[in-house]
Short mmCIF file of C-alpha atoms in Angstrom, two decimals:
data_model
loop_
_atom_site.label_atom_id
_atom_site.label_comp_id
_atom_site.label_asym_id
_atom_site.label_seq_id
_atom_site.Cartn_x
_atom_site.Cartn_y
_atom_site.Cartn_z
CA ILE A 1 108.05 108.20 21.05
CA ALA A 2 111.28 106.42 20.06
CA SER A 3 113.33 108.39 22.59
CA ALA A 4 110.91 108.32 25.38
CA GLY A 5 111.94 106.80 28.72
CA ASP A 6 108.53 105.25 29.36
CA ALA A 7 107.03 102.35 27.36
CA ILE A 8 104.58 103.73 24.95
CA ILE A 9 102.14 101.13 23.53
CA SER A 10 99.37 101.68 21.13
CA VAL A 11 96.38 99.30 21.44
CA SER A 12 93.63 98.55 19.00
CA PRO A 13 89.90 98.45 19.74
CA GLU A 14 90.27 94.62 19.94
CA ASP A 15 92.89 95.13 22.71
CA ARG A 16 95.89 93.92 20.57
CA ILE A 17 99.28 95.68 20.47
CA GLU A 18 99.75 97.83 17.39
CA GLY A 19 102.61 100.15 18.47
CA TRP A 20 105.67 99.33 20.46
CA ASN A 21 108.51 101.73 21.23
CA PRO A 22 112.14 100.97 22.19
CA ALA A 23 111.42 101.55 26.04
CA ALA A 24 108.74 98.95 25.91
CA GLU A 25 111.24 96.52 24.53
CA ARG A 26 113.47 97.31 27.67
CA VAL A 27 110.73 97.12 30.08
CA PHE A 28 109.14 93.76 28.84
CA GLY A 29 112.12 92.24 27.17
CA LEU A 30 110.27 91.81 24.03
CA ALA A 31 111.17 92.91 20.41
CA ALA A 32 108.57 94.87 18.47
CA ALA A 33 108.15 91.86 16.14
CA GLU A 34 107.34 89.70 19.07
CA ALA A 35 104.86 92.02 20.69
CA ILE A 36 102.84 93.51 17.94
CA GLY A 37 99.63 91.59 17.45
CA ARG A 38 99.60 90.10 20.85
CA PRO A 39 96.71 90.74 23.41
CA ILE A 40 97.73 93.59 25.79
CA THR A 41 96.44 91.31 28.62
CA ASP A 42 99.48 89.05 27.93
CA LEU A 43 101.48 91.81 29.48
CA LEU A 44 99.13 93.63 31.88
CA PRO A 45 96.98 91.83 34.33
CA ARG A 46 93.49 91.29 32.85
CA GLY A 47 91.39 92.64 35.72
CA ASP A 48 93.30 95.86 36.11
CA TYR A 49 93.22 96.45 32.37
CA THR A 50 89.61 95.66 31.88
CA ASP A 51 88.52 97.89 34.60
CA ALA A 52 90.63 100.82 33.27
CA ARG A 53 89.25 100.16 29.71
CA ARG A 54 85.66 100.21 31.00
CA ARG A 55 86.22 103.52 32.69
CA LEU A 56 87.63 104.99 29.30
CA GLY A 57 84.48 103.49 27.51
CA GLU A 58 82.33 105.48 29.89
CA GLY A 59 83.92 108.74 28.96
CA THR A 60 86.87 109.11 31.28
CA PRO A 61 89.67 110.52 29.03
CA MET A 62 92.55 109.02 30.98
CA HIS A 63 92.98 106.52 33.84
CA GLY A 64 96.04 105.47 35.83
CA PHE A 65 96.77 102.45 38.05
CA GLU A 66 99.58 100.45 39.65
CA THR A 67 99.89 96.80 39.10
CA THR A 68 102.18 93.81 39.35
CA ALA A 69 102.94 92.02 36.13
CA THR A 70 104.16 88.43 36.30
CA ALA A 71 103.30 86.89 33.07
CA GLY A 72 106.42 85.94 30.96
CA GLN A 73 108.68 87.79 33.52
CA PRO A 74 111.58 86.13 35.39
CA ARG A 75 110.44 88.15 38.56
CA PRO A 76 107.33 90.28 39.39
CA MET A 77 107.53 93.79 38.03
CA GLU A 78 105.82 96.76 39.74
CA LEU A 79 104.25 98.95 36.94
CA ALA A 80 102.63 102.26 36.83
CA VAL A 81 100.14 102.35 33.92
CA THR A 82 98.36 105.31 32.31
CA LEU A 83 95.70 104.59 29.65
CA SER A 84 94.39 107.29 27.37
CA ALA A 85 91.40 106.91 25.10
CA LEU A 86 91.72 107.51 21.29
CA HIS A 87 88.27 108.55 20.03
CA GLY A 88 87.15 108.73 16.46
CA ARG A 89 85.17 111.52 14.75
CA HIS A 90 81.89 110.19 16.05
CA GLY A 91 83.13 109.74 19.54
CA GLY A 92 83.63 106.07 19.60
CA LEU A 93 86.59 104.37 21.25
CA GLU A 94 89.08 103.59 18.44
CA GLY A 95 91.98 102.53 20.44
CA LEU A 96 94.20 103.22 23.53
CA ILE A 97 97.55 104.49 24.30
CA ALA A 98 99.29 102.84 27.32
CA ILE A 99 102.20 104.64 28.94
CA VAL A 100 103.98 102.14 31.26
CA ARG A 101 106.79 102.91 33.76
CA ASP A 102 108.71 100.15 35.58
CA ILE A 103 108.63 101.34 39.25
CA THR A 104 110.14 97.98 40.62
CA ALA A 105 113.32 99.72 41.84
CA GLN A 106 111.41 102.66 43.22
CA ARG A 107 109.30 100.42 45.22
CA GLU A 108 112.21 98.47 46.46
CA VAL A 109 113.87 101.54 47.63
CA GLU A 110 110.72 102.67 49.37
CA LYS A 111 110.29 99.22 51.01
CA GLN A 112 113.95 99.53 52.24
CA LEU A 113 113.13 103.05 53.55
CA ARG A 114 110.05 101.91 55.49
CA GLN A 115 112.10 99.07 57.05
CA SER A 116 114.73 101.56 58.01
CA GLU A 117 112.11 103.74 59.58
CA LYS A 118 110.75 100.73 61.52
CA LEU A 119 114.38 99.96 62.71
CA THR A 120 114.83 103.59 63.65
CA ALA A 121 111.62 103.61 65.67
CA LEU A 122 112.50 100.34 67.28
CA GLY A 123 115.89 101.92 68.23
CA GLN A 124 114.21 104.91 69.62
CA LEU A 125 111.80 102.67 71.67
CA ALA A 126 114.61 100.62 72.99
CA GLY A 127 116.68 103.72 73.74
CA GLY A 128 113.65 105.39 75.53
CA ILE A 129 113.04 102.29 77.67
CA ALA A 130 116.76 102.01 78.54
CA HIS A 131 116.92 105.73 79.46
CA ASP A 132 113.95 105.45 81.77
CA PHE A 133 115.18 102.27 83.40
CA ASN A 134 118.71 103.40 83.78
CA ASN A 135 117.51 106.44 85.71
CA LEU A 136 115.34 104.32 87.89
CA LEU A 137 118.10 101.76 88.36
CA GLN A 138 120.54 104.52 89.36
CA ALA A 139 118.22 105.64 92.26
CA ILE A 140 117.60 102.00 93.40
CA LEU A 141 121.24 100.87 93.23
CA GLY A 142 122.62 104.12 94.56
CA TYR A 143 120.41 104.09 97.61
CA ALA A 144 120.82 100.42 98.18
CA GLN A 145 124.46 100.82 98.39
CA LEU A 146 124.19 103.80 100.61
CA MET A 147 121.98 101.94 102.98
CA LYS A 148 124.45 99.15 103.28
CA GLN A 149 127.21 101.71 104.21
CA ASN A 150 124.84 103.34 106.84
CA PRO A 151 122.65 100.54 108.18
CA ARG A 152 122.29 102.11 111.65
CA ASP A 153 121.09 105.44 110.43
CA ILE A 154 117.38 104.62 110.77
CA ASP A 155 116.10 107.87 109.36
CA PHE A 156 118.30 107.64 106.34
CA VAL A 157 117.46 104.04 105.67
CA SER A 158 113.70 104.89 106.01
CA ARG A 159 114.02 107.87 103.48
CA SER A 160 116.15 105.75 101.18
CA LEU A 161 113.60 102.75 101.16
CA ASN A 162 110.92 105.37 100.33
CA ILE A 163 113.01 106.50 97.32
CA VAL A 164 113.66 102.92 96.29
CA GLU A 165 109.96 102.00 96.48
CA ALA A 166 108.99 105.12 94.43
CA ALA A 167 111.58 104.29 91.83
CA ALA A 168 110.25 100.69 91.59
CA VAL A 169 106.68 101.86 91.25
CA ASP A 170 107.64 104.27 88.49
CA GLY A 171 109.27 101.45 86.68
CA SER A 172 106.32 99.27 87.06
CA GLU A 173 104.13 102.10 85.71
CA THR A 174 106.40 102.47 82.66
CA VAL A 175 106.01 98.76 82.01
CA ARG A 176 102.22 98.86 82.48
CA ARG A 177 101.99 101.70 79.93
CA ILE A 178 104.19 99.79 77.40
CA GLN A 179 102.12 96.59 77.85
CA GLN A 180 98.88 98.39 77.38
CA PHE A 181 100.17 100.19 74.32
CA ALA A 182 101.17 96.87 72.92
CA ARG A 183 97.88 95.32 74.01
CA LEU A 184 99.64 92.86 76.35
CA ARG A 185 97.63 93.76 79.40
CA PRO A 186 93.84 93.52 79.53
CA ASP A 187 91.84 96.64 80.12
CA GLU A 188 88.86 96.99 82.58
CA GLN A 189 85.38 96.31 81.04
CA PHE A 190 83.49 99.03 79.07
CA VAL A 191 80.78 100.77 81.00
CA GLY A 192 78.70 103.77 80.32
CA VAL A 193 80.91 106.90 80.87
CA ASP A 194 79.91 110.65 81.22
CA VAL A 195 82.97 112.36 79.65
CA ASN A 196 82.06 115.56 81.56
CA GLN A 197 82.54 113.71 84.80
CA ILE A 198 85.92 112.45 83.42
CA VAL A 199 86.97 116.06 82.90
CA HIS A 200 85.91 117.14 86.37
CA ASP A 201 87.84 114.13 87.94
CA ALA A 202 91.07 114.84 85.89
CA VAL A 203 90.91 118.57 86.85
CA ALA A 204 90.59 117.49 90.53
CA ILE A 205 93.68 115.21 90.09
CA VAL A 206 95.74 117.90 88.29
CA ARG A 207 94.65 120.85 90.45
CA PRO A 208 97.38 120.61 93.24
CA ARG A 209 100.10 120.73 90.52
CA TRP A 210 98.30 123.65 88.75
CA GLU A 211 98.03 125.64 91.94
CA GLU A 212 101.71 124.92 92.87
CA ARG A 213 102.72 126.16 89.46
CA ILE A 214 100.89 129.51 89.99
CA ALA A 215 102.30 129.92 93.49
CA ARG A 216 105.91 129.02 92.32
CA ASP A 217 106.15 130.96 89.08
CA ASN A 218 103.65 133.84 89.88
CA ARG A 219 102.22 133.74 86.48
CA PRO A 220 98.51 133.61 85.54
CA LEU A 221 97.16 130.18 84.55
CA ASP A 222 93.37 130.15 83.84
CA LEU A 223 91.24 127.03 83.48
CA ARG A 224 87.93 127.40 81.53
CA LEU A 225 85.46 124.62 81.32
CA ASP A 226 82.78 124.84 78.60
CA LEU A 227 81.02 121.45 79.10
CA GLY A 228 77.82 121.00 77.14
CA THR A 229 75.04 118.62 77.58
CA ILE A 230 76.35 115.28 76.06
CA GLU A 231 75.40 111.65 75.77
CA THR A 232 77.36 108.94 77.42
CA ILE A 233 79.94 106.80 75.70
CA ASN A 234 81.03 103.22 76.21
CA GLY A 235 84.50 103.29 77.75
CA ARG A 236 86.86 102.54 80.54
CA PRO A 237 86.76 105.21 83.27
CA ALA A 238 90.32 104.72 84.39
CA ALA A 239 91.83 104.84 80.98
CA LEU A 240 89.70 107.99 80.04
CA ALA A 241 90.79 109.66 83.18
CA GLU A 242 94.49 108.89 82.38
CA LEU A 243 93.97 110.35 78.92
CA MET A 244 92.33 113.49 80.18
CA THR A 245 94.95 114.00 82.92
CA ASN A 246 97.83 113.55 80.31
CA LEU A 247 96.24 116.22 77.98
CA ILE A 248 95.78 118.68 80.85
CA LEU A 249 99.43 118.07 82.04
CA ASN A 250 100.75 118.36 78.54
CA ALA A 251 98.93 121.80 78.19
CA LEU A 252 100.28 122.88 81.55
CA ASP A 253 103.86 122.08 80.38
CA ALA A 254 103.30 123.91 77.15
CA MET A 255 102.49 127.21 78.97
CA PRO A 256 105.72 128.03 81.00
CA ASP A 257 104.80 131.80 80.96
CA GLY A 258 101.25 131.20 81.92
CA GLY A 259 98.19 131.16 79.76
CA THR A 260 94.66 129.77 79.44
CA LEU A 261 93.55 126.18 79.09
CA THR A 262 90.04 125.67 77.78
CA VAL A 263 88.26 122.23 77.92
CA SER A 264 84.98 121.94 76.08
CA THR A 265 82.51 119.15 75.08
CA ARG A 266 79.68 119.01 72.73
CA SER A 267 77.45 116.38 71.27
CA ASP A 268 76.27 115.35 67.84
CA PRO A 269 73.11 113.69 69.11
CA GLY A 270 73.04 109.96 68.37
CA ARG A 271 76.52 109.97 66.56
CA HIS A 272 79.45 111.19 68.58
CA ILE A 273 80.74 113.63 71.29
CA THR A 274 83.59 115.88 70.82
CA LEU A 275 86.15 116.77 73.47
CA THR A 276 88.38 119.77 72.78
CA VAL A 277 91.47 120.84 74.79
CA THR A 278 92.98 124.11 73.85
CA ASP A 279 96.03 125.83 75.33
CA THR A 280 97.47 129.15 74.56
CA GLY A 281 101.18 127.91 75.00
CA VAL A 282 104.22 127.73 73.03
CA GLY A 283 102.74 125.66 70.14
CA MET A 284 104.74 123.32 67.96
CA ALA A 285 106.27 123.20 64.56
CA GLU A 286 104.89 120.88 61.89
CA THR A 287 107.77 118.50 62.22
CA VAL A 288 107.06 118.01 65.95
CA ARG A 289 103.27 117.80 65.34
CA ARG A 290 103.66 114.90 63.12
CA ARG A 291 105.58 112.91 65.69
CA ILE A 292 103.90 113.64 69.11
CA PHE A 293 102.12 110.38 69.20
CA GLU A 294 105.19 108.41 68.68
CA PRO A 295 106.23 106.34 71.84
CA PHE A 296 109.22 107.95 73.61
CA PHE A 297 109.22 111.03 71.48
CA SER A 298 109.51 114.03 73.75
CA THR A 299 110.48 117.65 73.57
CA LYS A 300 110.79 117.90 77.32
CA GLY A 301 114.28 116.61 77.60
CA GLU A 302 114.89 114.71 80.94
CA GLY A 303 111.52 115.84 82.22
CA GLY A 304 109.37 113.83 79.76
CA SER A 305 108.99 110.08 79.29
CA GLY A 306 107.59 110.50 75.80
CA LEU A 307 104.72 107.98 76.68
CA GLY A 308 101.98 110.52 77.77
CA LEU A 309 100.56 111.38 74.27
CA SER A 310 101.25 108.00 72.70
CA MET A 311 99.10 106.59 75.52
CA VAL A 312 96.36 109.19 74.75
CA TYR A 313 96.38 108.09 71.03
CA SER A 314 96.24 104.44 72.11
CA ILE A 315 93.35 105.05 74.41
CA VAL A 316 91.40 107.06 71.95
CA ARG A 317 91.77 104.43 69.22
CA ARG A 318 90.78 101.58 71.72
CA HIS A 319 87.62 103.45 72.34
CA GLY A 320 86.78 103.68 68.59
CA GLY A 321 87.47 107.33 68.62
CA ASP A 322 89.66 109.82 66.67
CA ILE A 323 92.19 112.61 67.73
CA ARG A 324 93.66 115.32 65.63
CA VAL A 325 95.95 118.19 66.60
CA GLU A 326 96.16 121.74 65.34
CA SER A 327 99.14 123.84 66.31
CA GLU A 328 101.63 126.50 65.16
CA PRO A 329 104.58 127.91 67.03
CA ALA A 330 103.78 130.50 69.59
CA ARG A 331 100.01 130.01 68.77
CA GLY A 332 99.08 127.24 71.22
CA ALA A 333 97.65 123.91 70.46
CA THR A 334 94.24 122.32 70.11
CA PHE A 335 93.54 118.62 70.64
CA THR A 336 90.20 117.52 69.30
CA LEU A 337 88.85 114.02 70.28
CA THR A 338 85.79 112.38 69.05
CA PHE A 339 84.10 109.25 70.52
CA PRO A 340 80.97 107.42 69.24
CA VAL A 341 78.08 107.68 71.69
CA ALA A 342 76.93 104.58 73.47
CA SER A 343 74.49 102.57 71.25
CA GLU A 344 73.09 100.75 74.21
CA PRO A 345 74.00 100.54 78.04
CA VAL A 346 76.76 98.04 78.77
CA GLY A 347 76.47 97.92 82.48
CA ALA A 348 77.46 100.21 85.38
CA GLU A 349 80.70 100.18 87.45
CA PRO A 350 80.66 97.32 89.94
CA GLU A 351 79.84 98.25 93.52
CA ALA A 352 82.54 97.80 96.17
CA ALA A 353 82.59 94.44 97.58
CA LEU A 354 81.73 93.93 101.25
CA PRO A 355 84.67 93.40 103.53
CA ARG A 356 85.34 89.67 104.37
CA ALA A 357 87.45 87.88 107.00
CA ARG A 358 90.92 86.99 105.88
CA ARG A 359 91.82 83.24 105.61
CA PRO A 360 95.15 81.64 105.50
CA ALA A 361 95.75 79.47 102.47
CA ARG A 362 97.96 76.59 101.51
CA VAL A 363 99.73 77.88 98.39
CA LEU A 364 101.85 75.96 95.90
CA LEU A 365 104.05 78.69 94.31
CA VAL A 366 106.00 78.06 91.15
CA ASP A 367 108.65 80.40 89.50
CA ASP A 368 112.02 79.52 87.94
CA ASP A 369 113.57 82.81 88.92
CA PRO A 370 115.13 82.33 92.35
CA LYS A 371 114.92 85.95 93.34
CA VAL A 372 111.23 86.35 92.45
CA LEU A 373 110.38 82.91 94.06
CA GLY A 374 112.03 84.01 97.27
CA THR A 375 110.42 87.39 97.27
CA LEU A 376 106.85 86.02 96.66
CA THR A 377 107.40 83.29 99.23
CA GLU A 378 108.34 85.88 101.93
CA ILE A 379 105.41 88.10 100.98
CA LEU A 380 102.86 85.25 101.18
CA ARG A 381 104.31 83.85 104.58
CA SER A 382 104.34 87.49 106.09
CA VAL A 383 100.51 87.49 105.98
CA GLY A 384 99.99 83.91 107.32
CA HIS A 385 99.84 81.83 104.22
CA THR A 386 101.61 78.34 104.08
CA VAL A 387 103.85 78.19 101.03
CA THR A 388 105.42 75.32 99.29
CA ALA A 389 107.95 76.88 96.81
CA ALA A 390 108.83 75.14 93.51
CA ALA A 391 111.59 76.34 91.10
CA SER A 392 110.04 74.72 88.12
CA GLY A 393 106.83 73.29 86.61
CA ALA A 394 108.14 69.63 86.84
CA THR A 395 109.03 70.07 90.49
CA ALA A 396 105.68 71.68 91.32
CA PHE A 397 103.83 68.76 89.44
CA ALA A 398 105.67 66.23 91.46
CA ALA A 399 104.81 67.99 94.72
CA TYR A 400 101.22 68.40 93.85
CA GLY A 401 98.47 66.12 95.36
CA PRO A 402 94.78 66.68 95.33
CA GLY A 403 93.70 68.12 98.65
CA ARG A 404 97.15 69.29 99.65
CA PHE A 405 96.75 72.88 98.42
CA ASP A 406 94.01 75.58 98.25
CA VAL A 407 95.61 77.76 95.50
CA VAL A 408 98.27 77.19 92.95
CA LEU A 409 100.09 80.37 91.95
CA THR A 410 102.39 79.76 88.89
CA ASN A 411 104.53 81.89 86.64
CA LEU A 412 103.88 81.77 82.93
CA GLY A 413 107.30 82.15 81.23
CA MET A 414 109.39 79.34 82.55
CA ALA A 415 112.14 77.19 81.00
CA GLY A 416 111.23 73.55 80.55
CA MET A 417 107.60 73.20 81.49
CA ASN A 418 105.95 76.72 81.23
CA GLY A 419 103.00 77.79 83.19
CA TRP A 420 100.46 76.94 80.41
CA GLU A 421 101.76 73.35 80.21
CA PHE A 422 101.83 72.99 84.00
CA ALA A 423 98.28 74.24 84.22
CA GLU A 424 97.16 71.80 81.54
CA ARG A 425 98.79 68.83 83.34
CA LEU A 426 97.34 70.05 86.63
CA ARG A 427 93.85 70.17 85.22
CA ARG A 428 94.14 66.51 84.08
CA VAL A 429 94.58 65.40 87.63
CA ASP A 430 92.42 68.03 89.39
CA ALA A 431 89.65 69.83 87.66
CA ASN A 432 88.69 71.95 90.69
CA ILE A 433 91.93 73.38 92.20
CA THR A 434 92.08 77.18 91.99
CA ILE A 435 94.95 78.27 89.66
CA LEU A 436 96.38 81.90 89.53
CA PHE A 437 98.83 82.98 86.87
CA ILE A 438 101.54 85.58 87.47
CA THR A 439 103.52 86.96 84.48
CA GLY A 440 106.06 89.56 83.47
CA TRP A 441 105.37 89.03 79.87
CA GLY A 442 101.88 90.24 79.50
CA LEU A 443 99.07 88.46 77.65
CA ARG A 444 98.33 88.46 73.86
CA ASP A 445 94.63 88.79 72.80
CA GLU A 446 94.47 85.31 71.64
CA GLU A 447 95.47 83.87 74.99
CA HIS A 448 92.49 85.11 76.93
CA GLY A 449 90.44 82.38 75.48
CA ARG A 450 93.01 79.90 76.79
CA LEU A 451 92.67 81.32 80.25
CA LYS A 452 88.94 80.55 80.15
CA MET A 453 89.46 77.08 78.81
CA LEU A 454 91.87 76.26 81.70
CA ARG A 455 89.61 78.04 84.21
CA ILE A 456 92.34 80.30 85.32
CA ARG A 457 91.01 82.43 88.24
CA LYS A 458 93.15 85.42 87.59
CA CYS A 459 96.30 86.55 85.93
CA LEU A 460 98.53 88.91 87.89
CA PHE A 461 101.10 91.25 86.31
CA LYS A 462 104.62 91.62 87.82
CA PRO A 463 105.66 93.41 89.81
CA VAL A 464 102.74 92.69 92.12
CA ARG A 465 102.37 94.55 95.47
CA PRO A 466 101.79 92.51 98.73
CA ALA A 467 98.27 93.77 99.14
CA GLU A 468 97.35 92.89 95.55
CA LEU A 469 98.87 89.40 95.91
CA ASP A 470 97.00 88.74 99.16
CA ALA A 471 93.72 90.13 97.65
CA ALA A 472 94.02 87.60 94.75
CA ILE A 473 94.59 84.71 97.17
CA GLN A 474 91.57 85.89 99.37
CA ASP A 475 89.41 86.22 96.23
CA ALA A 476 90.38 82.69 95.25
CA LEU A 477 89.47 81.22 98.67
CA ALA A 478 86.13 83.02 98.70
CA ALA A 479 85.20 81.49 95.34
CA VAL A 480 85.71 78.01 96.46
#
């Protein structure tokens, strides 16, 4: 006991210290003469100790717990405590032995390790984003400069513009996925969803690529659907279709030599439905399996963004579901997803709106980025709207007058007076003007209530396409 590295303390039935070894002196900074006779609860938190003692009194021979001790210490100590019961001849509790280890340094190392892991993950995230956008910018910048060198080659300029547009769309899709992953972009409303129909829709989306692979590689690829009779779930059809498409494409990539993909559904009535996606592909090692849901982690090299499976995980969790993966090298992989069944109907998908006649609008446009302001101005004017462009919230507020405009479209993140502040000032002078927001930042969950309070008609997310922008203006005009 004297040479033990851990504090060993004997405790009387009255919970007073009776024995105190040298390690206890080091841990608590008390000599034996100072400690013996004191209540053990002077050193260990009363709640943790009382709970452990109760368990021992009920017959548990030993109980361990971790706690933080602050009493009489210059700084909090993290302690690992094991209490053992000392029983007399008749089985009564005649005392306790407490073995105490100071784990403060260990917990500090673990904390630093977790922080290091977070920084590493952040670095991977930033590196992945930089990688994807540098590739897209290479295409955009390269073709833009080539078009400047060959402005009279109409065919080349047309092809180049298509590539530039496709690169920009890819970039906006990457941003959308990141914002949805970070919950900075609102999702569509939950409706009743038939997961079997989601499977059929995803298969239809993927089928051209599936058939192209078969024709190109001349290797067998079989798809088997084993869809049972299942209940509906509450969900977002577009998000679930994206989830299913990603899982099928992931399985397709995992079978370079061909194989079989099996998608099955089954129902546990009244509780949940289970969706299983199994491939006979290359499988994965345990080190890979543990990381496949991390953003930007990919085993596909240049061919993979590393966002597909992280989006799958995010979508499953937002639907209250669970996902697990079983896989071994050369033995394929099985993804098992469970979703709670719909407890009650939450509505159906909205019917398509009837076509309506377009109307020109008088638009007050606010953005402090000159390039964005110029682009949005040209887009709106090209479809017949009258635009007053303002490069700041203060300038826009000075230009505003009740009755002068039909719609106000303002950026959110601006220097000086931001979009929120501009909208609040505007509402004080005109409670009825239609206000639209546009942002590249995204929206936090707590900001949706603020949108309702200010009666913001809609929030658009950059980059916005001309048709989407005009549709938002037309929707605003129709609501007046």
